[in-house]
Amino acid sequence: MALSLPFSSPPLLPRHFHHFLRLRPAAVTGAPPSYPSSTPTVRSPEKKVQKNANSDVNLEVLYDDKSGTESVKDYLDASREIIKSDGGPPRWFSPLECGQPVQGAPLLLFLPGIDGTGFGLILHHKSLGRVFEVRCLHIPVIDRSEFKELVALVEYSVKHEHRLSPNRPVYLVGDSFGCCLALAVAARNPIIDLVLILVNPASSFGRSQLLPLLPVLEALPSDLHVAIPYLLSFVMGDPVKMAMATVNDDLPPQQTFDELSKSLTALLPRLSDLADIIPKDTLIWKIKLLKSASSYVTSRLHAIKAEVLVLASGKDNLLPSKDEADRLSSSLKNCRVRYFKDSGHTLLFEDGINLLTIIKGVNMYRHSKCIDFVEDYLPPTIGEFRKSFEQGNRLFHHAISPVMLSTLRTGRIVKGLNGIPNEGPVLLVGYHMLMGLELSSIYEAFLREKRIIIRGMAHPFLFSSRKENSQQEFSRFDEMNVFGALPVSPMNLYRLLAKKSFVLLYPGGAREALHRKGEEYKLFWPDQPEFVRMAARFEATIVPFGVVGEDDIAELVLDYDDQTRIPFMRKRIEEINQDSSLRLRTDKSGEVSNQELYFPWLLPKVPGRFYFLFGKPIETREMKSILKDRENANKLYLQIKSEIESIIAYLKRKREEDPYRSIFQRAIYQASWERRYSSARCLTA
């Protein structure tokens, strides 16, 4: 049933869902639904919690976002229920699986692809539902609304929500065809705060391989249409990756293969359901709709002012998504790209893709017009922790086998982090290894042992889109954002300490992390104290720390001085540093003012070992005098610097006594230990 409304008129919305058992109505127009909506109770927080701004719902550190509990099979089951014709027009619904979001959560509107079911986000409902108010658009199978009518529906809802909460952003997540709807609404409403997340946008349909198939589909006999879903399913995405979405990543290889086989066996027979979801007449209509939508959007890209994130697949056999990402990146004023080179068209159904993690990694989650790196931060989930440290970073962790030591208040050095206070505010001040090689070990140790988030103060360049391109993959820099990095600034430090956070600060900054040859373990600190009095203002505990091991893992081949002597490298360095807004401490004197960024050339070595020592905590509670006395503040500052230098010297001596410093000795010991353990287990069996 098509919408017979003028383009400028508000579309009609349903008052009830009499047979959608899995859904609850979404009050988009402000009118009360016909029956009360019910949502699952949010579980109680654990001991360590990261509280959201203005929220009555706490998100625990390493909370379980239930990612991976749904599958493509659930999508097919849900779609089979929702495609039953009730004669209604396109409408919004809120999935029950999303649960109750944090208070003040931004609104997320999902705009579906050509299937129109609205369940394209089903693998992400539970994770997104904790931090977004999620509503999905359902376009019935028999609906024949024109593209402009669908744009009117979405636009009316966006305007209504903007009137209710003018300072809250509205997220439009479009999948394929839904991207055209999102772009069209953004072009027509440049003054509304919209955040667009476009997954393989169909705005490239004019260059798609599907376009020449339209005459073939029209001539195809109806009894042969049942084969189309099977063909499309293998073109749209990799069934193996879809089946892997519900298989645990930490299973042994044989068990992983068995679970994958079961999942794949259950999935393949269900692909015939796509013939009911997209019957022949609907498929032909949707292809014509895609053609008009693509033309409409292409002519209006210049009017889009919204913040845009394009997720493009490298193996999209339906649309030229990679090329479209290039085009949108160059055409739109505020567009970023994340490229998934091994993924197919149905990106949101594939294993290893977590939409919430991507949004967090690119710093696009916010409650107001501008992102607040302190208040808008979301704690990492257990899934993000496992993927980053137990999978992606596992080989590096085994190679460096970090030793974590800390100092009790009595001065005794102990293994682990028992010497670190359990309550903030705590300011960790230390030495920055080459390229920040020590960071992942610190984040992992605090999360694993103490379930504490460290907010690392990082160079503003890491948060600039200037370092990105249209083929930018989800990188280590994005992971840093997920685990607490934020731009270094006095105001951010002030606000973090006021919130009793654990803050990681490197006074040496980029100059220390990008040091020259022969400068290993040398501190480059400003002459004047920059953090001591602020720590005292909030009675923060200062914990100095040192780390050694970079000389055991890599050799610096071309440093800053070497590269500036080579013309094309010098030009590249000048281009990186031409933006004055990304320059720090230009008002200082000495080496610390020379913080030009560059990428050193490293030659890997046979991995040694990293050694960390956190010094004796320094309480500032009884040091109120340094707030007014600059001389005493400077003495404490120099004391902390001297303590870190002493820690580094201590670690360099102690590592010489470690029989397992070499990776070979550690490997031999681990192999012998595993043999003894296996033998003991056999004897007790």
mmCIF file of C-alpha atoms in Angstrom, residues 90-443:
data_model
loop_
_atom_site.group_PDB
_atom_site.id
_atom_site.type_symbol
_atom_site.label_atom_id
_atom_site.label_comp_id
_atom_site.label_asym_id
_atom_site.label_seq_id
_atom_site.Cartn_x
_atom_site.Cartn_y
_atom_site.Cartn_z
ATOM 1 C CA PRO A 90 5.981 1.823 6.247
ATOM 2 C CA ARG A 91 6.474 2.266 9.981
ATOM 3 C CA TRP A 92 8.996 2.439 12.830
ATOM 4 C CA PHE A 93 9.509 -0.173 15.519
ATOM 5 C CA SER A 94 11.808 -0.581 18.506
ATOM 6 C CA PRO A 95 13.279 -4.105 18.849
ATOM 7 C CA LEU A 96 12.707 -5.629 22.289
ATOM 8 C CA GLU A 97 16.263 -7.003 22.235
ATOM 9 C CA CYS A 98 17.616 -3.461 22.462
ATOM 10 C CA GLY A 99 16.390 -3.144 26.048
ATOM 11 C CA GLN A 100 16.633 0.086 28.017
ATOM 12 C CA PRO A 101 19.359 2.546 27.001
ATOM 13 C CA VAL A 102 21.243 4.907 29.278
ATOM 14 C CA GLN A 103 19.347 8.057 30.156
ATOM 15 C CA GLY A 104 19.820 10.819 27.601
ATOM 16 C CA ALA A 105 20.998 8.333 24.958
ATOM 17 C CA PRO A 106 20.958 9.672 21.408
ATOM 18 C CA LEU A 107 18.384 8.419 18.932
ATOM 19 C CA LEU A 108 19.451 5.944 16.260
ATOM 20 C CA LEU A 109 17.187 5.378 13.261
ATOM 21 C CA PHE A 110 18.010 2.339 11.131
ATOM 22 C CA LEU A 111 17.136 2.573 7.446
ATOM 23 C CA PRO A 112 17.077 -0.863 5.787
ATOM 24 C CA GLY A 113 18.347 -2.155 2.470
ATOM 25 C CA ILE A 114 16.158 -3.541 -0.289
ATOM 26 C CA ASP A 115 14.812 -6.289 2.009
ATOM 27 C CA GLY A 116 12.879 -3.580 3.862
ATOM 28 C CA THR A 117 12.338 -5.717 6.971
ATOM 29 C CA GLY A 118 14.217 -3.401 9.311
ATOM 30 C CA PHE A 119 16.093 -6.315 10.882
ATOM 31 C CA GLY A 120 19.419 -5.613 9.196
ATOM 32 C CA LEU A 121 20.852 -4.550 12.567
ATOM 33 C CA ILE A 122 19.727 -7.664 14.415
ATOM 34 C CA LEU A 123 23.278 -8.789 15.230
ATOM 35 C CA HIS A 124 23.864 -5.382 16.826
ATOM 36 C CA HIS A 125 20.553 -4.756 18.615
ATOM 37 C CA LYS A 126 21.765 -5.710 22.082
ATOM 38 C CA SER A 127 25.043 -3.808 21.953
ATOM 39 C CA LEU A 128 23.576 -0.663 20.392
ATOM 40 C CA GLY A 129 20.498 -0.798 22.623
ATOM 41 C CA ARG A 130 22.560 -0.114 25.747
ATOM 42 C CA VAL A 131 23.709 3.300 24.522
ATOM 43 C CA PHE A 132 21.218 4.312 21.807
ATOM 44 C CA GLU A 133 17.471 4.627 21.581
ATOM 45 C CA VAL A 134 17.106 2.346 18.563
ATOM 46 C CA ARG A 135 14.237 2.505 16.077
ATOM 47 C CA CYS A 136 14.090 0.597 12.821
ATOM 48 C CA LEU A 137 12.147 1.347 9.671
ATOM 49 C CA HIS A 138 9.993 -1.459 8.267
ATOM 50 C CA ILE A 139 8.862 -1.249 4.638
ATOM 51 C CA PRO A 140 6.260 -4.001 3.952
ATOM 52 C CA VAL A 141 6.828 -6.405 1.073
ATOM 53 C CA ILE A 142 3.724 -5.193 -0.781
ATOM 54 C CA ASP A 143 4.517 -1.506 -0.258
ATOM 55 C CA ARG A 144 5.130 0.513 -3.406
ATOM 56 C CA SER A 145 5.999 3.897 -1.927
ATOM 57 C CA GLU A 146 8.061 6.148 -4.149
ATOM 58 C CA PHE A 147 11.509 7.206 -2.954
ATOM 59 C CA LYS A 148 10.347 10.748 -2.189
ATOM 60 C CA GLU A 149 7.520 9.397 -0.028
ATOM 61 C CA LEU A 150 9.972 7.314 2.009
ATOM 62 C CA VAL A 151 12.232 10.364 2.357
ATOM 63 C CA ALA A 152 9.203 12.297 3.663
ATOM 64 C CA LEU A 153 8.532 9.651 6.303
ATOM 65 C CA VAL A 154 12.116 9.674 7.612
ATOM 66 C CA GLU A 155 12.357 13.471 7.381
ATOM 67 C CA TYR A 156 9.172 13.983 9.380
ATOM 68 C CA SER A 157 10.438 11.710 12.164
ATOM 69 C CA VAL A 158 13.823 13.459 12.219
ATOM 70 C CA LYS A 159 12.233 16.896 12.433
ATOM 71 C CA HIS A 160 9.878 15.768 15.191
ATOM 72 C CA GLU A 161 12.739 14.402 17.268
ATOM 73 C CA HIS A 162 14.770 17.533 16.644
ATOM 74 C CA ARG A 163 11.913 19.673 17.968
ATOM 75 C CA LEU A 164 11.706 17.522 21.100
ATOM 76 C CA SER A 165 15.482 17.510 21.739
ATOM 77 C CA PRO A 166 17.201 20.219 19.678
ATOM 78 C CA ASN A 167 20.583 19.632 21.336
ATOM 79 C CA ARG A 168 20.589 15.861 20.849
ATOM 80 C CA PRO A 169 22.032 14.401 17.641
ATOM 81 C CA VAL A 170 20.013 11.997 15.521
ATOM 82 C CA TYR A 171 21.930 9.038 14.097
ATOM 83 C CA LEU A 172 20.845 7.680 10.720
ATOM 84 C CA VAL A 173 22.322 4.242 10.053
ATOM 85 C CA GLY A 174 21.698 3.281 6.445
ATOM 86 C CA ASP A 175 22.333 -0.103 4.895
ATOM 87 C CA SER A 176 22.714 -0.043 1.092
ATOM 88 C CA PHE A 177 19.396 1.472 -0.081
ATOM 89 C CA GLY A 178 18.913 2.987 3.377
ATOM 90 C CA CYS A 179 22.040 5.083 2.779
ATOM 91 C CA CYS A 180 20.214 6.894 -0.021
ATOM 92 C CA LEU A 181 17.398 7.750 2.394
ATOM 93 C CA ALA A 182 19.911 9.015 4.960
ATOM 94 C CA LEU A 183 21.785 11.153 2.435
ATOM 95 C CA ALA A 184 18.555 12.597 1.022
ATOM 96 C CA VAL A 185 17.271 13.583 4.472
ATOM 97 C CA ALA A 186 20.646 15.122 5.357
ATOM 98 C CA ALA A 187 20.682 17.143 2.130
ATOM 99 C CA ARG A 188 17.194 18.512 2.849
ATOM 100 C CA ASN A 189 17.968 19.346 6.514
ATOM 101 C CA PRO A 190 21.465 20.840 6.748
ATOM 102 C CA ILE A 191 20.738 22.703 10.007
ATOM 103 C CA ILE A 192 19.693 19.583 11.960
ATOM 104 C CA ASP A 193 22.464 17.787 13.834
ATOM 105 C CA LEU A 194 22.637 14.471 11.989
ATOM 106 C CA VAL A 195 25.250 11.725 12.172
ATOM 107 C CA LEU A 196 25.183 9.461 9.120
ATOM 108 C CA ILE A 197 26.625 5.942 9.189
ATOM 109 C CA LEU A 198 26.481 4.517 5.683
ATOM 110 C CA VAL A 199 27.123 0.813 5.085
ATOM 111 C CA ASN A 200 28.005 0.075 1.444
ATOM 112 C CA PRO A 201 25.849 2.952 0.158
ATOM 113 C CA ALA A 202 23.618 2.272 -2.850
ATOM 114 C CA SER A 203 24.199 5.827 -4.069
ATOM 115 C CA SER A 204 26.629 4.025 -6.394
ATOM 116 C CA PHE A 205 23.813 2.016 -7.987
ATOM 117 C CA GLY A 206 24.282 3.739 -11.347
ATOM 118 C CA ARG A 207 27.611 1.864 -11.610
ATOM 119 C CA SER A 208 26.291 -1.407 -10.147
ATOM 120 C CA GLN A 209 26.241 -4.824 -11.814
ATOM 121 C CA LEU A 210 22.582 -5.123 -10.868
ATOM 122 C CA LEU A 211 21.357 -2.445 -13.252
ATOM 123 C CA PRO A 212 21.680 -4.515 -16.476
ATOM 124 C CA LEU A 213 19.824 -7.400 -14.766
ATOM 125 C CA LEU A 214 16.513 -5.552 -14.575
ATOM 126 C CA PRO A 215 15.256 -6.675 -18.037
ATOM 127 C CA VAL A 216 16.340 -10.247 -17.254
ATOM 128 C CA LEU A 217 14.438 -10.294 -13.962
ATOM 129 C CA GLU A 218 11.314 -8.941 -15.595
ATOM 130 C CA ALA A 219 11.393 -11.732 -18.202
ATOM 131 C CA LEU A 220 12.237 -14.467 -15.681
ATOM 132 C CA PRO A 221 9.361 -16.953 -15.076
ATOM 133 C CA SER A 222 7.965 -16.789 -11.546
ATOM 134 C CA ASP A 223 8.716 -20.460 -10.836
ATOM 135 C CA LEU A 224 12.436 -19.792 -11.369
ATOM 136 C CA HIS A 225 12.544 -16.863 -8.965
ATOM 137 C CA VAL A 226 13.135 -19.245 -6.058
ATOM 138 C CA ALA A 227 16.715 -19.672 -7.316
ATOM 139 C CA ILE A 228 17.436 -15.941 -7.149
ATOM 140 C CA PRO A 229 17.845 -15.789 -3.331
ATOM 141 C CA TYR A 230 20.531 -18.480 -3.418
ATOM 142 C CA LEU A 231 22.424 -16.617 -6.119
ATOM 143 C CA LEU A 232 22.086 -13.293 -4.314
ATOM 144 C CA SER A 233 23.125 -14.744 -0.968
ATOM 145 C CA PHE A 234 26.489 -15.849 -2.312
ATOM 146 C CA VAL A 235 27.004 -12.589 -4.189
ATOM 147 C CA MET A 236 25.981 -10.340 -1.300
ATOM 148 C CA GLY A 237 28.267 -11.842 1.313
ATOM 149 C CA ASP A 238 30.371 -14.758 2.484
ATOM 150 C CA PRO A 239 28.117 -17.410 4.111
ATOM 151 C CA VAL A 240 31.080 -18.671 6.133
ATOM 152 C CA LYS A 241 31.609 -15.250 7.715
ATOM 153 C CA MET A 242 27.895 -14.991 8.434
ATOM 154 C CA ALA A 243 27.902 -18.418 10.080
ATOM 155 C CA MET A 244 30.996 -17.498 12.120
ATOM 156 C CA ALA A 245 29.131 -14.585 13.738
ATOM 157 C CA THR A 246 27.786 -16.874 16.508
ATOM 158 C CA VAL A 247 30.925 -19.015 16.963
ATOM 159 C CA ASN A 248 33.081 -18.099 19.968
ATOM 160 C CA ASP A 249 36.509 -16.829 18.971
ATOM 161 C CA ASP A 250 38.341 -18.500 21.875
ATOM 162 C CA LEU A 251 37.419 -22.110 21.039
ATOM 163 C CA PRO A 252 40.084 -24.683 20.072
ATOM 164 C CA PRO A 253 40.490 -25.176 16.288
ATOM 165 C CA GLN A 254 38.617 -28.496 16.115
ATOM 166 C CA GLN A 255 35.721 -27.216 18.214
ATOM 167 C CA THR A 256 35.603 -24.009 16.145
ATOM 168 C CA PHE A 257 35.339 -26.084 12.976
ATOM 169 C CA ASP A 258 32.547 -28.222 14.476
ATOM 170 C CA GLU A 259 30.558 -25.170 15.594
ATOM 171 C CA LEU A 260 31.052 -23.507 12.223
ATOM 172 C CA SER A 261 29.802 -26.609 10.438
ATOM 173 C CA LYS A 262 26.668 -26.714 12.575
ATOM 174 C CA SER A 263 25.991 -23.005 12.058
ATOM 175 C CA LEU A 264 26.569 -23.204 8.306
ATOM 176 C CA THR A 265 24.417 -26.321 7.977
ATOM 177 C CA ALA A 266 21.555 -24.560 9.764
ATOM 178 C CA LEU A 267 21.946 -21.373 7.711
ATOM 179 C CA LEU A 268 22.116 -22.593 4.097
ATOM 180 C CA PRO A 269 18.677 -24.258 3.919
ATOM 181 C CA ARG A 270 17.112 -21.090 5.259
ATOM 182 C CA LEU A 271 18.317 -18.935 2.368
ATOM 183 C CA SER A 272 15.194 -19.882 0.433
ATOM 184 C CA ASP A 273 13.299 -17.598 2.837
ATOM 185 C CA LEU A 274 14.744 -14.666 0.897
ATOM 186 C CA ALA A 275 12.329 -15.540 -1.902
ATOM 187 C CA ASP A 276 9.473 -14.644 0.467
ATOM 188 C CA ILE A 277 11.218 -11.577 1.872
ATOM 189 C CA ILE A 278 11.950 -10.231 -1.630
ATOM 190 C CA PRO A 279 9.504 -11.809 -4.095
ATOM 191 C CA LYS A 280 9.913 -11.201 -7.810
ATOM 192 C CA ASP A 281 7.601 -8.184 -8.114
ATOM 193 C CA THR A 282 9.147 -6.581 -5.022
ATOM 194 C CA LEU A 283 12.696 -7.179 -6.257
ATOM 195 C CA ILE A 284 11.921 -5.548 -9.603
ATOM 196 C CA TRP A 285 10.286 -2.603 -7.813
ATOM 197 C CA LYS A 286 13.214 -2.201 -5.431
ATOM 198 C CA ILE A 287 15.739 -2.176 -8.260
ATOM 199 C CA LYS A 288 13.761 0.606 -9.954
ATOM 200 C CA LEU A 289 13.610 2.370 -6.578
ATOM 201 C CA LEU A 290 17.376 2.089 -6.232
ATOM 202 C CA LYS A 291 17.844 3.709 -9.615
ATOM 203 C CA SER A 292 15.722 6.744 -8.756
ATOM 204 C CA ALA A 293 17.241 6.981 -5.245
ATOM 205 C CA SER A 294 20.795 6.987 -6.597
ATOM 206 C CA SER A 295 20.015 9.756 -9.093
ATOM 207 C CA TYR A 296 18.215 11.829 -6.448
ATOM 208 C CA VAL A 297 21.096 11.644 -3.972
ATOM 209 C CA THR A 298 23.920 12.182 -6.461
ATOM 210 C CA SER A 299 22.544 15.562 -7.460
ATOM 211 C CA ARG A 300 22.301 16.744 -3.839
ATOM 212 C CA LEU A 301 25.603 15.702 -2.251
ATOM 213 C CA HIS A 302 26.808 19.312 -2.233
ATOM 214 C CA ALA A 303 24.062 20.270 0.261
ATOM 215 C CA ILE A 304 25.049 17.717 2.948
ATOM 216 C CA LYS A 305 26.613 19.233 6.060
ATOM 217 C CA ALA A 306 26.139 16.253 8.403
ATOM 218 C CA GLU A 307 28.912 14.221 10.005
ATOM 219 C CA VAL A 308 29.320 11.101 7.851
ATOM 220 C CA LEU A 309 31.023 7.738 8.363
ATOM 221 C CA VAL A 310 31.159 5.373 5.392
ATOM 222 C CA LEU A 311 31.741 1.658 6.009
ATOM 223 C CA ALA A 312 32.893 0.158 2.712
ATOM 224 C CA SER A 313 33.527 -3.509 1.871
ATOM 225 C CA GLY A 314 36.384 -4.535 -0.388
ATOM 226 C CA LYS A 315 34.596 -7.638 -1.711
ATOM 227 C CA ASP A 316 31.188 -6.137 -2.393
ATOM 228 C CA ASN A 317 30.032 -7.949 -5.538
ATOM 229 C CA LEU A 318 26.779 -5.992 -5.790
ATOM 230 C CA LEU A 319 27.949 -2.400 -5.560
ATOM 231 C CA PRO A 320 31.266 -0.609 -6.234
ATOM 232 C CA SER A 321 31.467 0.326 -2.550
ATOM 233 C CA LYS A 322 35.199 1.016 -2.510
ATOM 234 C CA ASP A 323 34.913 3.519 -5.363
ATOM 235 C CA GLU A 324 31.827 5.058 -3.781
ATOM 236 C CA ALA A 325 33.730 5.562 -0.528
ATOM 237 C CA ASP A 326 36.370 7.470 -2.518
ATOM 238 C CA ARG A 327 33.689 9.611 -4.156
ATOM 239 C CA LEU A 328 31.817 10.434 -0.952
ATOM 240 C CA SER A 329 35.052 11.119 0.920
ATOM 241 C CA SER A 330 36.049 13.745 -1.660
ATOM 242 C CA SER A 331 32.530 15.161 -2.198
ATOM 243 C CA LEU A 332 31.283 15.550 1.375
ATOM 244 C CA LYS A 333 32.725 18.172 3.697
ATOM 245 C CA ASN A 334 32.746 16.065 6.851
ATOM 246 C CA CYS A 335 33.157 12.464 5.751
ATOM 247 C CA ARG A 336 35.334 9.670 7.108
ATOM 248 C CA VAL A 337 35.775 6.114 5.853
ATOM 249 C CA ARG A 338 36.487 2.740 7.392
ATOM 250 C CA TYR A 339 37.398 0.120 4.813
ATOM 251 C CA PHE A 340 36.892 -3.632 5.323
ATOM 252 C CA LYS A 341 38.884 -5.218 2.531
ATOM 253 C CA ASP A 342 37.796 -8.831 3.147
ATOM 254 C CA SER A 343 34.065 -8.220 3.696
ATOM 255 C CA GLY A 344 31.113 -8.557 1.340
ATOM 256 C CA HIS A 345 27.982 -6.511 0.761
ATOM 257 C CA THR A 346 26.170 -7.726 3.893
ATOM 258 C CA LEU A 347 28.792 -6.248 6.205
ATOM 259 C CA LEU A 348 26.510 -5.991 9.245
ATOM 260 C CA PHE A 349 25.881 -9.747 9.191
ATOM 261 C CA GLU A 350 29.532 -10.790 9.182
ATOM 262 C CA ASP A 351 31.680 -12.135 11.976
ATOM 263 C CA GLY A 352 34.062 -9.688 13.626
ATOM 264 C CA ILE A 353 32.022 -6.580 12.788
ATOM 265 C CA ASN A 354 30.765 -4.704 15.855
ATOM 266 C CA LEU A 355 29.074 -1.457 14.828
ATOM 267 C CA LEU A 356 29.237 0.056 18.318
ATOM 268 C CA THR A 357 32.992 -0.566 18.520
ATOM 269 C CA ILE A 358 33.469 1.162 15.162
ATOM 270 C CA ILE A 359 31.429 4.178 16.295
ATOM 271 C CA LYS A 360 33.457 4.423 19.497
ATOM 272 C CA GLY A 361 36.744 3.947 17.665
ATOM 273 C CA VAL A 362 36.154 6.915 15.359
ATOM 274 C CA ASN A 363 34.905 9.103 18.254
ATOM 275 C CA MET A 364 31.413 9.582 16.838
ATOM 276 C CA TYR A 365 29.385 8.742 19.944
ATOM 277 C CA ARG A 366 28.074 11.888 21.573
ATOM 278 C CA HIS A 367 25.069 13.205 23.493
ATOM 279 C CA SER A 368 25.185 16.806 22.273
ATOM 280 C CA LYS A 369 26.303 18.906 19.315
ATOM 281 C CA CYS A 370 30.019 18.460 20.005
ATOM 282 C CA ILE A 371 31.752 15.389 21.330
ATOM 283 C CA ASP A 372 32.801 15.564 24.957
ATOM 284 C CA PHE A 373 35.779 13.233 25.385
ATOM 285 C CA VAL A 374 35.191 13.049 29.135
ATOM 286 C CA GLU A 375 31.420 12.764 29.510
ATOM 287 C CA ASP A 376 30.615 10.887 26.287
ATOM 288 C CA TYR A 377 33.149 8.128 26.818
ATOM 289 C CA LEU A 378 31.783 4.571 26.979
ATOM 290 C CA PRO A 379 33.749 1.860 28.826
ATOM 291 C CA PRO A 380 35.135 -1.063 26.832
ATOM 292 C CA THR A 381 33.147 -4.285 26.702
ATOM 293 C CA ILE A 382 34.452 -7.750 27.488
ATOM 294 C CA GLY A 383 34.231 -8.551 23.778
ATOM 295 C CA GLU A 384 36.368 -5.546 22.848
ATOM 296 C CA PHE A 385 38.915 -6.544 25.490
ATOM 297 C CA ARG A 386 39.154 -10.107 24.197
ATOM 298 C CA LYS A 387 39.379 -9.071 20.571
ATOM 299 C CA SER A 388 42.113 -6.487 21.202
ATOM 300 C CA PHE A 389 44.266 -8.238 23.781
ATOM 301 C CA GLU A 390 43.518 -11.949 23.617
ATOM 302 C CA GLN A 391 43.294 -12.150 19.815
ATOM 303 C CA GLY A 392 44.663 -9.167 17.900
ATOM 304 C CA ASN A 393 47.458 -8.321 20.346
ATOM 305 C CA ARG A 394 48.213 -11.850 21.534
ATOM 306 C CA LEU A 395 51.387 -12.449 19.500
ATOM 307 C CA PHE A 396 52.897 -9.120 20.519
ATOM 308 C CA HIS A 397 52.027 -9.818 24.155
ATOM 309 C CA HIS A 398 53.709 -13.238 24.022
ATOM 310 C CA ALA A 399 56.746 -11.747 22.295
ATOM 311 C CA ILE A 400 57.374 -9.086 24.940
ATOM 312 C CA SER A 401 56.009 -11.133 27.909
ATOM 313 C CA PRO A 402 55.673 -7.996 30.095
ATOM 314 C CA VAL A 403 56.682 -8.045 33.750
ATOM 315 C CA MET A 404 54.520 -5.729 35.866
ATOM 316 C CA LEU A 405 55.925 -4.531 39.199
ATOM 317 C CA SER A 406 54.576 -1.951 41.615
ATOM 318 C CA THR A 407 55.679 -0.387 44.884
ATOM 319 C CA LEU A 408 53.700 -0.568 48.100
ATOM 320 C CA ARG A 409 53.437 2.418 50.421
ATOM 321 C CA THR A 410 56.091 0.751 52.602
ATOM 322 C CA GLY A 411 58.534 0.898 49.687
ATOM 323 C CA ARG A 412 58.444 -2.829 48.994
ATOM 324 C CA ILE A 413 58.394 -3.830 45.323
ATOM 325 C CA VAL A 414 55.835 -6.542 44.479
ATOM 326 C CA LYS A 415 54.715 -8.331 41.374
ATOM 327 C CA GLY A 416 51.499 -7.044 39.851
ATOM 328 C CA LEU A 417 49.621 -3.802 40.498
ATOM 329 C CA ASN A 418 48.872 -4.126 44.203
ATOM 330 C CA GLY A 419 50.833 -0.950 44.859
ATOM 331 C CA ILE A 420 48.451 1.113 42.732
ATOM 332 C CA PRO A 421 45.492 2.669 44.607
ATOM 333 C CA ASN A 422 42.085 1.205 43.816
ATOM 334 C CA GLU A 423 40.305 4.557 43.943
ATOM 335 C CA GLY A 424 40.968 7.724 41.961
ATOM 336 C CA PRO A 425 41.929 10.312 41.213
ATOM 337 C CA VAL A 426 45.254 8.792 40.215
ATOM 338 C CA LEU A 427 47.774 10.386 37.858
ATOM 339 C CA LEU A 428 50.202 7.905 36.243
ATOM 340 C CA VAL A 429 53.275 9.821 35.078
ATOM 341 C CA GLY A 430 56.017 8.058 33.182
ATOM 342 C CA TYR A 431 58.416 7.468 30.337
ATOM 343 C CA HIS A 432 57.065 7.179 26.774
ATOM 344 C CA MET A 433 58.653 4.376 24.750
ATOM 345 C CA LEU A 434 59.399 4.695 21.059
ATOM 346 C CA MET A 435 56.048 4.805 19.178
ATOM 347 C CA GLY A 436 54.237 4.173 22.465
ATOM 348 C CA LEU A 437 55.076 0.468 22.385
ATOM 349 C CA GLU A 438 54.287 0.143 26.084
ATOM 350 C CA LEU A 439 50.698 1.396 25.922
ATOM 351 C CA SER A 440 48.816 -1.817 25.152
ATOM 352 C CA SER A 441 50.511 -3.651 28.031
ATOM 353 C CA ILE A 442 49.525 -0.944 30.511
ATOM 354 C CA TYR A 443 45.901 -0.832 29.381
#
